[in-house]
Coordinates of C-alpha atoms in Angstrom, one line a residue:
L1 CA -7.3 -104.6 -26.8
A2 CA -5.9 -107.4 -24.8
A3 CA -3.7 -106.6 -21.8
K4 CA 0.0 -107.1 -22.4
A5 CA 2.6 -108.5 -20.1
N6 CA 6.3 -108.2 -20.2
V7 CA 7.7 -111.6 -19.3
L8 CA 10.8 -113.6 -18.9
R9 CA 10.1 -117.1 -20.3
D10 CA 12.7 -119.8 -20.8
G11 CA 15.4 -117.1 -20.3
Q12 CA 14.0 -114.9 -23.0
R13 CA 12.4 -111.5 -22.5
G14 CA 9.3 -110.7 -24.5
Q15 CA 5.8 -109.2 -24.5
I16 CA 2.8 -111.4 -24.7
D17 CA -1.0 -111.1 -24.3
A18 CA -1.9 -111.5 -20.6
E19 CA -4.2 -114.4 -21.5
E20 CA -1.1 -116.4 -22.6
L21 CA 0.6 -116.3 -19.2
V22 CA 1.4 -119.7 -17.8
P23 CA 2.8 -120.9 -14.4
G24 CA 6.6 -120.4 -14.4
D25 CA 6.5 -117.1 -16.4
I26 CA 8.3 -114.3 -14.7
V27 CA 6.3 -111.1 -15.1
L28 CA 8.4 -107.9 -15.3
L29 CA 6.5 -104.8 -14.0
E30 CA 7.5 -101.2 -14.2
S31 CA 6.0 -98.0 -12.7
G32 CA 2.5 -97.5 -13.9
D33 CA 2.0 -101.1 -15.2
K34 CA -1.3 -102.9 -14.4
V35 CA -0.8 -106.3 -12.9
P36 CA -2.0 -108.7 -15.6
A37 CA -2.8 -111.7 -13.4
D38 CA -2.5 -113.1 -9.9
L39 CA 1.2 -113.2 -9.2
D40 CA 3.6 -114.2 -6.5
L41 CA 6.0 -111.4 -5.8
T42 CA 9.6 -112.6 -5.9
A43 CA 11.6 -109.3 -5.9
S44 CA 10.9 -105.6 -5.9
V45 CA 12.6 -102.2 -5.6
E46 CA 10.4 -99.5 -4.1
L47 CA 7.1 -101.3 -4.7
R48 CA 4.0 -99.2 -3.9
V49 CA 0.5 -100.5 -4.5
E50 CA -2.6 -98.2 -4.7
E51 CA -5.6 -100.3 -3.6
S52 CA -8.0 -97.7 -5.1
A53 CA -6.8 -99.0 -8.5
L54 CA -8.2 -102.5 -7.7
T55 CA -11.7 -103.4 -8.8
G56 CA -14.3 -106.1 -8.0
D57 CA -13.7 -109.0 -5.7
E58 CA -9.9 -108.3 -5.6
A59 CA -10.6 -104.7 -4.2
V60 CA -12.9 -106.1 -1.6
R61 CA -10.3 -108.7 -0.5
V62 CA -7.4 -106.3 -0.3
I63 CA -9.3 -103.6 1.5
K64 CA -10.5 -106.2 4.0
L65 CA -6.9 -107.3 4.6
R66 CA -5.8 -103.7 5.1
D67 CA -8.7 -102.9 7.5
D68 CA -8.1 -106.1 9.5
F69 CA -4.4 -105.3 9.8
E70 CA -5.2 -101.7 11.0
K71 CA -7.6 -103.1 13.6
R72 CA -5.0 -105.5 14.9
M73 CA -2.5 -102.6 15.2
R74 CA -5.1 -100.5 17.0
K75 CA -5.8 -103.4 19.4
L76 CA -2.0 -103.6 20.2
V77 CA -2.0 -99.9 21.0
L78 CA -5.0 -100.3 23.2
E79 CA -3.4 -103.2 25.1
G80 CA -0.3 -101.0 25.6
I81 CA -2.4 -98.2 27.1
E82 CA -4.2 -100.7 29.3
D83 CA -1.0 -102.3 30.7
G84 CA 0.7 -98.9 31.1
S85 CA 3.5 -99.3 28.6
I86 CA 1.9 -96.7 26.2
L87 CA 0.7 -93.3 27.4
Q88 CA -2.9 -92.3 27.1
L89 CA -3.5 -91.3 23.5
N90 CA -5.9 -91.8 20.6
P91 CA -5.3 -95.4 19.4
K92 CA -6.7 -94.7 15.9
L93 CA -4.4 -91.6 15.4
A94 CA -1.4 -93.5 16.9
T95 CA -2.0 -96.4 14.5
F96 CA -2.3 -94.0 11.5
M97 CA 1.0 -92.3 12.6
L98 CA 2.8 -95.7 12.8
L99 CA 1.5 -96.9 9.4
G100 CA 2.2 -93.6 7.8
A101 CA 5.8 -93.6 9.0
V102 CA 6.3 -97.2 7.7
H103 CA 4.6 -96.5 4.3
W104 CA 6.6 -93.3 3.8
V105 CA 9.9 -95.1 3.9
T106 CA 9.3 -96.3 0.3
K107 CA 9.5 -92.7 -0.8
W108 CA 13.0 -91.9 0.5
Y109 CA 14.8 -95.2 1.4
S110 CA 17.4 -96.5 -1.1
P111 CA 19.4 -99.7 -0.6
D112 CA 22.3 -97.8 -2.1
G113 CA 22.0 -95.1 0.6
P114 CA 24.0 -94.7 3.8
W115 CA 21.7 -97.0 5.9
S116 CA 20.7 -100.6 5.7
A117 CA 17.1 -101.6 5.8
S118 CA 17.6 -103.2 9.2
E119 CA 19.2 -99.9 10.5
V120 CA 16.2 -97.9 9.3
A121 CA 13.8 -100.4 10.8
E122 CA 15.6 -100.3 14.2
A123 CA 15.7 -96.5 14.3
L124 CA 12.0 -96.1 13.3
I125 CA 10.9 -98.7 15.8
E126 CA 12.9 -97.0 18.5
M127 CA 11.5 -93.5 17.7
A128 CA 7.9 -94.8 17.5
T129 CA 8.0 -96.7 20.7
R130 CA 9.7 -93.8 22.5
A131 CA 7.1 -91.4 21.2
M132 CA 4.3 -93.4 22.7
A133 CA 6.0 -94.8 25.8
E134 CA 4.5 -93.9 29.2
K135 CA 8.1 -93.7 30.5
P136 CA 10.4 -93.1 27.6
S137 CA 14.1 -93.7 27.8
G138 CA 16.4 -90.7 28.0
K139 CA 18.1 -91.4 24.7
L140 CA 17.9 -93.2 21.4
D141 CA 20.4 -96.0 21.0
A142 CA 20.0 -97.0 17.3
R143 CA 23.2 -96.5 15.3
I144 CA 21.5 -94.0 13.0
H145 CA 20.8 -91.7 15.9
N146 CA 24.4 -91.9 17.2
N147 CA 26.1 -91.4 13.8
I148 CA 24.5 -88.4 12.3
I149 CA 25.3 -87.9 8.7
E150 CA 25.2 -84.3 7.5
Y151 CA 23.7 -83.8 4.0
A152 CA 24.2 -80.7 1.9
P153 CA 21.2 -79.6 -0.1
R154 CA 21.2 -80.9 -3.6
G155 CA 23.1 -78.7 -6.0
K156 CA 24.9 -76.9 -3.1
G157 CA 27.7 -79.5 -3.0

């Protein structure tokens, strides 16, 4: 069976064999879809990619990019420890904590929720830098921390 792709071509939605994709086609992906070709991402809502689903040369390339990024993050943490701006800690564990916090946002953040993406980013950066700071500030200044929204458990109204 040939891989299928849901596309928007010349303003019309349709499903075609992946081999029939041409430059200019807009590929529409849904949860669980396999990416049918090399694509440029133009828009997404809650995109998560599982690199273990990749195979061959593409898997090697993506995993190398991931590992290189992690090494650069770890180097920044080490530089902070050396210059005294970050307290003595395990750089690998600190990097995993930072990356985990960032990746988890896709599980709970909604653009329709009470906070903008920039507000969430500001608050997370502030918490992470304070958590690792050799001399942390006495308070958090991001709007999210100063405007606490109470949530009732679902179904408890």
